[in-house]
Amino acid sequence: MPRWGMVIDLDKCNGCQACEVACRSENNIAVGGPQAAGESRTISWMRVQTEVEGEWPNLRARFVPQPCMHCDRPPCTLVCPVQATSRDSEGIISQIYARCIGCRYCANACPYTVKYFNWRRPSYPGSTVAGLNPDVSLRPVGVIEKCTFCHHRLQKARDVARAEKRPLREADYVPACSESCPTGAIVFGDLDDPDHRVAQLARDPRAFRLHEDLGTQPKVYYLAEQD
């Protein structure tokens, strides 16, 4: 059974935010507009954080893309009273919108603050409606949403592999953020398959995870910058 995960090389990320745009387009994430931004209620399943260290003129900036960490020990699933969010057998944290009652316990329990509540009914500019992805459901107002590792792509990749009577290949299932990254900073695959590049990178001496001390065991790894 695969255990899907991601490695992000901070040396290669240049902060272009192509991953954010690709994620938004792939997953039908509504544009909140200036009001949502002013209220800090913008929904972004992939968020590129900018961190600045040092003092002028000796400054150093780095960019840290942050999707859902798909933890092996996710605190968000433990607090959901209706099991609207859970960890599946392959390690992906799912979100069932029809079951979510909007209590936001999961969002408050997530130490990475990567779960988003729909405070308003999502809307889309008329010119973009025809381009919405039919493989991803539109979320109603009053529910939590988040990164799914583009799980719908896994289902389609498995269907294609089954039709071609072959096993699923490493390149068959790639989330939109990884596919769109122009520098190859985001690598995705099976963390337990030694032949997958992501498994090799996760064991790199530069590899680390955010808030490892919390014991959540996130499946998104980062490769530290080299001096």
PDB file of C-alpha atoms in Angstrom:
ATOM      1  CA  MET A   1       0.000   0.000   0.000  1.00  0.00           C
ATOM      2  CA  PRO A   2       1.568   3.358  -0.984  1.00  0.00           C
ATOM      3  CA  ARG A   3       2.022   6.189   1.476  1.00  0.00           C
ATOM      4  CA  TRP A   4       1.798   9.383  -0.555  1.00  0.00           C
ATOM      5  CA  GLY A   5       3.969  12.321   0.389  1.00  0.00           C
ATOM      6  CA  MET A   6       5.848  15.336  -0.874  1.00  0.00           C
ATOM      7  CA  VAL A   7       9.338  16.831  -0.678  1.00  0.00           C
ATOM      8  CA  ILE A   8       9.884  20.545  -1.324  1.00  0.00           C
ATOM      9  CA  ASP A   9      13.419  21.758  -2.001  1.00  0.00           C
ATOM     10  CA  LEU A  10      13.702  25.266  -0.524  1.00  0.00           C
ATOM     11  CA  ASP A  11      16.869  25.849  -2.534  1.00  0.00           C
ATOM     12  CA  LYS A  12      14.879  25.488  -5.747  1.00  0.00           C
ATOM     13  CA  CYS A  13      11.738  27.418  -4.757  1.00  0.00           C
ATOM     14  CA  ASN A  14      11.910  30.954  -6.144  1.00  0.00           C
ATOM     15  CA  GLY A  15       8.518  32.063  -4.831  1.00  0.00           C
ATOM     16  CA  CYS A  16       6.890  32.351  -8.249  1.00  0.00           C
ATOM     17  CA  GLN A  17       3.595  30.996  -6.838  1.00  0.00           C
ATOM     18  CA  ALA A  18       2.894  28.905  -9.941  1.00  0.00           C
ATOM     19  CA  CYS A  19       1.934  26.113  -7.523  1.00  0.00           C
ATOM     20  CA  GLU A  20      -0.678  28.354  -5.905  1.00  0.00           C
ATOM     21  CA  VAL A  21      -2.208  29.285  -9.256  1.00  0.00           C
ATOM     22  CA  ALA A  22      -2.219  25.692 -10.527  1.00  0.00           C
ATOM     23  CA  CYS A  23      -3.798  24.458  -7.299  1.00  0.00           C
ATOM     24  CA  ARG A  24      -6.497  27.116  -7.451  1.00  0.00           C
ATOM     25  CA  SER A  25      -7.347  26.272 -11.055  1.00  0.00           C
ATOM     26  CA  GLU A  26      -7.224  22.491 -10.607  1.00  0.00           C
ATOM     27  CA  ASN A  27      -9.370  22.452  -7.483  1.00  0.00           C
ATOM     28  CA  ASN A  28     -11.956  25.140  -8.296  1.00  0.00           C
ATOM     29  CA  ILE A  29     -10.868  27.374  -5.414  1.00  0.00           C
ATOM     30  CA  ALA A  30     -12.969  30.513  -5.474  1.00  0.00           C
ATOM     31  CA  VAL A  31     -11.339  33.941  -5.587  1.00  0.00           C
ATOM     32  CA  GLY A  32     -12.327  35.715  -2.399  1.00  0.00           C
ATOM     33  CA  GLY A  33     -11.545  39.228  -3.553  1.00  0.00           C
ATOM     34  CA  PRO A  34     -10.359  42.274  -1.597  1.00  0.00           C
ATOM     35  CA  GLN A  35     -12.898  41.867   1.217  1.00  0.00           C
ATOM     36  CA  ALA A  36     -11.856  38.298   1.988  1.00  0.00           C
ATOM     37  CA  ALA A  37      -8.208  39.299   1.818  1.00  0.00           C
ATOM     38  CA  GLY A  38      -8.838  42.202   4.184  1.00  0.00           C
ATOM     39  CA  GLU A  39     -10.494  39.835   6.654  1.00  0.00           C
ATOM     40  CA  SER A  40      -7.719  37.214   6.309  1.00  0.00           C
ATOM     41  CA  ARG A  41     -10.285  34.771   4.973  1.00  0.00           C
ATOM     42  CA  THR A  42      -8.718  34.026   1.610  1.00  0.00           C
ATOM     43  CA  ILE A  43      -8.767  30.325   0.783  1.00  0.00           C
ATOM     44  CA  SER A  44      -5.508  28.947  -0.622  1.00  0.00           C
ATOM     45  CA  TRP A  45      -4.904  25.191  -0.447  1.00  0.00           C
ATOM     46  CA  MET A  46      -1.264  25.826  -1.390  1.00  0.00           C
ATOM     47  CA  ARG A  47       0.236  28.890   0.273  1.00  0.00           C
ATOM     48  CA  VAL A  48       3.754  30.181  -0.397  1.00  0.00           C
ATOM     49  CA  GLN A  49       5.008  31.828   2.770  1.00  0.00           C
ATOM     50  CA  THR A  50       7.834  34.359   2.620  1.00  0.00           C
ATOM     51  CA  GLU A  51      10.316  34.317   5.494  1.00  0.00           C
ATOM     52  CA  VAL A  52      12.952  37.034   5.899  1.00  0.00           C
ATOM     53  CA  GLU A  53      15.970  36.675   8.152  1.00  0.00           C
ATOM     54  CA  GLY A  54      18.658  39.147   9.222  1.00  0.00           C
ATOM     55  CA  GLU A  55      18.831  42.923   9.263  1.00  0.00           C
ATOM     56  CA  TRP A  56      19.353  45.410   6.456  1.00  0.00           C
ATOM     57  CA  PRO A  57      21.477  45.186   4.364  1.00  0.00           C
ATOM     58  CA  ASN A  58      22.271  41.589   5.297  1.00  0.00           C
ATOM     59  CA  LEU A  59      18.846  40.146   4.573  1.00  0.00           C
ATOM     60  CA  ARG A  60      17.965  36.699   3.389  1.00  0.00           C
ATOM     61  CA  ALA A  61      14.543  35.639   2.137  1.00  0.00           C
ATOM     62  CA  ARG A  62      13.214  32.187   1.540  1.00  0.00           C
ATOM     63  CA  PHE A  63       9.917  30.865   0.248  1.00  0.00           C
ATOM     64  CA  VAL A  64       8.096  27.993   1.939  1.00  0.00           C
ATOM     65  CA  PRO A  65       5.168  26.438   0.040  1.00  0.00           C
ATOM     66  CA  GLN A  66       2.654  25.019   2.516  1.00  0.00           C
ATOM     67  CA  PRO A  67      -0.091  22.593   1.501  1.00  0.00           C
ATOM     68  CA  CYS A  68      -1.919  20.323   3.950  1.00  0.00           C
ATOM     69  CA  MET A  69       0.790  18.216   5.592  1.00  0.00           C
ATOM     70  CA  HIS A  70      -1.322  15.014   5.437  1.00  0.00           C
ATOM     71  CA  CYS A  71      -0.007  13.957   8.826  1.00  0.00           C
ATOM     72  CA  ASP A  72       0.259  10.307   9.803  1.00  0.00           C
ATOM     73  CA  ARG A  73      -0.971  11.381  13.241  1.00  0.00           C
ATOM     74  CA  PRO A  74      -3.386  14.191  12.281  1.00  0.00           C
ATOM     75  CA  PRO A  75      -4.896  16.110  15.199  1.00  0.00           C
ATOM     76  CA  CYS A  76      -7.642  17.436  12.908  1.00  0.00           C
ATOM     77  CA  THR A  77      -9.307  14.041  12.455  1.00  0.00           C
ATOM     78  CA  LEU A  78      -9.386  13.356  16.194  1.00  0.00           C
ATOM     79  CA  VAL A  79     -11.581  16.354  16.985  1.00  0.00           C
ATOM     80  CA  CYS A  80     -14.115  16.079  14.158  1.00  0.00           C
ATOM     81  CA  PRO A  81     -17.455  15.106  15.776  1.00  0.00           C
ATOM     82  CA  VAL A  82     -18.977  13.753  12.549  1.00  0.00           C
ATOM     83  CA  GLN A  83     -15.966  12.090  10.873  1.00  0.00           C
ATOM     84  CA  ALA A  84     -16.042  14.546   8.011  1.00  0.00           C
ATOM     85  CA  THR A  85     -12.253  14.393   7.868  1.00  0.00           C
ATOM     86  CA  SER A  86     -10.208  11.228   8.139  1.00  0.00           C
ATOM     87  CA  ARG A  87      -6.968   9.561   7.081  1.00  0.00           C
ATOM     88  CA  ASP A  88      -7.375   6.943   4.379  1.00  0.00           C
ATOM     89  CA  SER A  89      -5.341   3.768   4.025  1.00  0.00           C
ATOM     90  CA  GLU A  90      -2.772   5.513   1.810  1.00  0.00           C
ATOM     91  CA  GLY A  91      -2.213   8.377   4.210  1.00  0.00           C
ATOM     92  CA  ILE A  92      -4.241  11.072   2.470  1.00  0.00           C
ATOM     93  CA  ILE A  93      -6.383  13.239   4.767  1.00  0.00           C
ATOM     94  CA  SER A  94      -9.795  13.473   3.141  1.00  0.00           C
ATOM     95  CA  GLN A  95     -12.570  16.000   3.652  1.00  0.00           C
ATOM     96  CA  ILE A  96     -16.228  15.040   3.125  1.00  0.00           C
ATOM     97  CA  TYR A  97     -18.039  18.311   2.480  1.00  0.00           C
ATOM     98  CA  ALA A  98     -21.552  16.858   2.674  1.00  0.00           C
ATOM     99  CA  ARG A  99     -20.844  15.614   6.192  1.00  0.00           C
ATOM    100  CA  CYS A 100     -19.065  18.736   7.508  1.00  0.00           C
ATOM    101  CA  ILE A 101     -21.198  20.731   9.959  1.00  0.00           C
ATOM    102  CA  GLY A 102     -18.854  23.737   9.978  1.00  0.00           C
ATOM    103  CA  CYS A 103     -17.846  23.536  13.640  1.00  0.00           C
ATOM    104  CA  ARG A 104     -14.212  24.383  12.678  1.00  0.00           C
ATOM    105  CA  TYR A 105     -12.755  22.149  15.381  1.00  0.00           C
ATOM    106  CA  CYS A 106     -10.406  20.635  12.783  1.00  0.00           C
ATOM    107  CA  ALA A 107      -9.188  24.043  11.597  1.00  0.00           C
ATOM    108  CA  ASN A 108      -8.420  25.050  15.169  1.00  0.00           C
ATOM    109  CA  ALA A 109      -6.651  21.754  15.876  1.00  0.00           C
ATOM    110  CA  CYS A 110      -4.390  21.967  12.817  1.00  0.00           C
ATOM    111  CA  PRO A 111      -1.006  23.353  13.914  1.00  0.00           C
ATOM    112  CA  TYR A 112      -0.168  24.261  10.315  1.00  0.00           C
ATOM    113  CA  THR A 113      -3.315  26.407   9.791  1.00  0.00           C
ATOM    114  CA  VAL A 114      -3.952  24.894   6.369  1.00  0.00           C
ATOM    115  CA  LYS A 115      -7.660  24.184   6.747  1.00  0.00           C
ATOM    116  CA  TYR A 116     -10.029  26.857   5.473  1.00  0.00           C
ATOM    117  CA  PHE A 117     -13.624  27.695   6.320  1.00  0.00           C
ATOM    118  CA  ASN A 118     -16.017  28.964   3.669  1.00  0.00           C
ATOM    119  CA  TRP A 119     -17.394  32.044   5.339  1.00  0.00           C
ATOM    120  CA  ARG A 120     -19.298  33.032   2.219  1.00  0.00           C
ATOM    121  CA  ARG A 121     -20.875  31.188  -0.667  1.00  0.00           C
ATOM    122  CA  PRO A 122     -18.051  30.644  -3.180  1.00  0.00           C
ATOM    123  CA  SER A 123     -18.495  32.549  -6.408  1.00  0.00           C
ATOM    124  CA  TYR A 124     -16.642  32.493  -9.704  1.00  0.00           C
ATOM    125  CA  PRO A 125     -16.282  35.169 -12.378  1.00  0.00           C
ATOM    126  CA  GLY A 126     -18.539  34.384 -15.311  1.00  0.00           C
ATOM    127  CA  SER A 127     -15.629  34.073 -17.696  1.00  0.00           C
ATOM    128  CA  THR A 128     -14.086  31.278 -15.594  1.00  0.00           C
ATOM    129  CA  VAL A 129     -17.158  29.081 -15.034  1.00  0.00           C
ATOM    130  CA  ALA A 130     -16.631  27.134 -18.252  1.00  0.00           C
ATOM    131  CA  GLY A 131     -13.111  26.317 -17.104  1.00  0.00           C
ATOM    132  CA  LEU A 132     -14.057  24.773 -13.763  1.00  0.00           C
ATOM    133  CA  ASN A 133     -12.692  21.279 -13.239  1.00  0.00           C
ATOM    134  CA  PRO A 134     -15.570  18.751 -13.439  1.00  0.00           C
ATOM    135  CA  ASP A 135     -13.520  16.232 -11.438  1.00  0.00           C
ATOM    136  CA  VAL A 136     -13.540  18.408  -8.298  1.00  0.00           C
ATOM    137  CA  SER A 137     -16.758  19.237  -6.440  1.00  0.00           C
ATOM    138  CA  LEU A 138     -17.640  22.844  -5.599  1.00  0.00           C
ATOM    139  CA  ARG A 139     -17.775  23.492  -1.867  1.00  0.00           C
ATOM    140  CA  PRO A 140     -20.832  25.157  -0.288  1.00  0.00           C
ATOM    141  CA  VAL A 141     -20.764  27.927   2.283  1.00  0.00           C
ATOM    142  CA  GLY A 142     -20.172  26.830   5.865  1.00  0.00           C
ATOM    143  CA  VAL A 143     -17.773  23.916   5.358  1.00  0.00           C
ATOM    144  CA  ILE A 144     -14.041  23.328   5.759  1.00  0.00           C
ATOM    145  CA  GLU A 145     -11.856  22.679   2.720  1.00  0.00           C
ATOM    146  CA  LYS A 146      -8.165  21.993   2.174  1.00  0.00           C
ATOM    147  CA  CYS A 147      -5.498  20.391  -0.032  1.00  0.00           C
ATOM    148  CA  THR A 148      -6.282  16.799  -1.031  1.00  0.00           C
ATOM    149  CA  PHE A 149      -2.999  16.007  -2.834  1.00  0.00           C
ATOM    150  CA  CYS A 150      -5.261  16.205  -5.940  1.00  0.00           C
ATOM    151  CA  HIS A 151      -6.738  12.842  -4.956  1.00  0.00           C
ATOM    152  CA  HIS A 152      -9.026  12.867  -8.011  1.00  0.00           C
ATOM    153  CA  ARG A 153      -5.895  12.540 -10.153  1.00  0.00           C
ATOM    154  CA  LEU A 154      -5.013   9.314  -8.356  1.00  0.00           C
ATOM    155  CA  GLN A 155      -8.406   7.852  -9.165  1.00  0.00           C
ATOM    156  CA  LYS A 156      -8.038   8.751 -12.850  1.00  0.00           C
ATOM    157  CA  ALA A 157      -4.456   7.454 -12.998  1.00  0.00           C
ATOM    158  CA  ARG A 158      -5.549   4.129 -11.525  1.00  0.00           C
ATOM    159  CA  ASP A 159      -8.355   3.851 -14.080  1.00  0.00           C
ATOM    160  CA  VAL A 160      -5.900   4.453 -16.941  1.00  0.00           C
ATOM    161  CA  ALA A 161      -3.386   1.939 -15.560  1.00  0.00           C
ATOM    162  CA  ARG A 162      -6.134  -0.630 -15.091  1.00  0.00           C
ATOM    163  CA  ALA A 163      -7.378  -0.097 -18.657  1.00  0.00           C
ATOM    164  CA  GLU A 164      -3.827  -0.541 -19.960  1.00  0.00           C
ATOM    165  CA  LYS A 165      -3.359  -3.609 -17.752  1.00  0.00           C
ATOM    166  CA  ARG A 166      -0.218  -2.351 -16.047  1.00  0.00           C
ATOM    167  CA  PRO A 167       0.775  -1.224 -12.565  1.00  0.00           C
ATOM    168  CA  LEU A 168       0.571   2.405 -11.536  1.00  0.00           C
ATOM    169  CA  ARG A 169       3.801   4.199 -12.433  1.00  0.00           C
ATOM    170  CA  GLU A 170       5.524   6.931 -10.439  1.00  0.00           C
ATOM    171  CA  ALA A 171       4.786   9.581 -13.058  1.00  0.00           C
ATOM    172  CA  ASP A 172       1.093   8.658 -13.353  1.00  0.00           C
ATOM    173  CA  TYR A 173      -0.045  10.470 -10.211  1.00  0.00           C
ATOM    174  CA  VAL A 174       1.302  14.000  -9.711  1.00  0.00           C
ATOM    175  CA  PRO A 175      -0.619  16.842  -7.974  1.00  0.00           C
ATOM    176  CA  ALA A 176      -1.098  20.076  -9.910  1.00  0.00           C
ATOM    177  CA  CYS A 177       1.342  22.019  -7.720  1.00  0.00           C
ATOM    178  CA  SER A 178       4.173  19.614  -8.424  1.00  0.00           C
ATOM    179  CA  GLU A 179       3.345  19.401 -12.116  1.00  0.00           C
ATOM    180  CA  SER A 180       3.388  23.183 -12.519  1.00  0.00           C
ATOM    181  CA  CYS A 181       6.569  23.985 -10.576  1.00  0.00           C
ATOM    182  CA  PRO A 182       9.011  25.444 -13.136  1.00  0.00           C
ATOM    183  CA  THR A 183      12.087  24.676 -11.052  1.00  0.00           C
ATOM    184  CA  GLY A 184      11.180  21.133 -10.032  1.00  0.00           C
ATOM    185  CA  ALA A 185      11.177  22.109  -6.354  1.00  0.00           C
ATOM    186  CA  ILE A 186       8.090  20.001  -5.510  1.00  0.00           C
ATOM    187  CA  VAL A 187       8.492  16.234  -5.804  1.00  0.00           C
ATOM    188  CA  PHE A 188       5.624  13.842  -5.100  1.00  0.00           C
ATOM    189  CA  GLY A 189       5.266  10.092  -4.795  1.00  0.00           C
ATOM    190  CA  ASP A 190       5.236   7.075  -2.518  1.00  0.00           C
ATOM    191  CA  LEU A 191       7.334   7.654   0.587  1.00  0.00           C
ATOM    192  CA  ASP A 192       7.603   3.910   1.198  1.00  0.00           C
ATOM    193  CA  ASP A 193       8.767   2.958  -2.296  1.00  0.00           C
ATOM    194  CA  PRO A 194      12.576   3.175  -2.419  1.00  0.00           C
ATOM    195  CA  ASP A 195      12.414   3.525  -6.198  1.00  0.00           C
ATOM    196  CA  HIS A 196      10.397   6.734  -5.964  1.00  0.00           C
ATOM    197  CA  ARG A 197      12.448   9.907  -5.957  1.00  0.00           C
ATOM    198  CA  VAL A 198      10.385  11.360  -3.127  1.00  0.00           C
ATOM    199  CA  ALA A 199      11.374   8.458  -0.859  1.00  0.00           C
ATOM    200  CA  GLN A 200      15.037   9.064  -1.579  1.00  0.00           C
ATOM    201  CA  LEU A 201      14.781  12.813  -1.002  1.00  0.00           C
ATOM    202  CA  ALA A 202      12.907  12.347   2.282  1.00  0.00           C
ATOM    203  CA  ARG A 203      16.004  10.559   3.597  1.00  0.00           C
ATOM    204  CA  ASP A 204      18.374  13.298   2.445  1.00  0.00           C
ATOM    205  CA  PRO A 205      20.465  14.827   5.249  1.00  0.00           C
ATOM    206  CA  ARG A 206      18.843  18.184   4.447  1.00  0.00           C
ATOM    207  CA  ALA A 207      15.304  16.842   4.964  1.00  0.00           C
ATOM    208  CA  PHE A 208      13.165  18.160   7.799  1.00  0.00           C
ATOM    209  CA  ARG A 209       9.471  18.575   8.612  1.00  0.00           C
ATOM    210  CA  LEU A 210       7.616  21.520  10.123  1.00  0.00           C
ATOM    211  CA  HIS A 211       6.904  21.290  13.863  1.00  0.00           C
ATOM    212  CA  GLU A 212       8.296  17.780  14.143  1.00  0.00           C
ATOM    213  CA  ASP A 213       8.301  18.173  17.914  1.00  0.00           C
ATOM    214  CA  LEU A 214       4.491  18.029  17.919  1.00  0.00           C
ATOM    215  CA  GLY A 215       4.532  14.385  16.880  1.00  0.00           C
ATOM    216  CA  THR A 216       2.036  14.826  14.048  1.00  0.00           C
ATOM    217  CA  GLN A 217       4.362  13.080  11.585  1.00  0.00           C
ATOM    218  CA  PRO A 218       3.591  15.210   8.510  1.00  0.00           C
ATOM    219  CA  LYS A 219       4.189  13.652   5.098  1.00  0.00           C
ATOM    220  CA  VAL A 220       5.421  16.912   3.565  1.00  0.00           C
ATOM    221  CA  TYR A 221       9.189  17.181   3.891  1.00  0.00           C
ATOM    222  CA  TYR A 222      11.420  20.139   3.147  1.00  0.00           C
ATOM    223  CA  LEU A 223      15.029  20.221   2.027  1.00  0.00           C
ATOM    224  CA  ALA A 224      16.896  22.941   3.883  1.00  0.00           C
ATOM    225  CA  GLU A 225      18.804  25.557   1.957  1.00  0.00           C
ATOM    226  CA  GLN A 226      22.521  25.078   1.512  1.00  0.00           C
ATOM    227  CA  ASP A 227      24.859  27.907   2.399  1.00  0.00           C
TER     228      ASP A 227
END
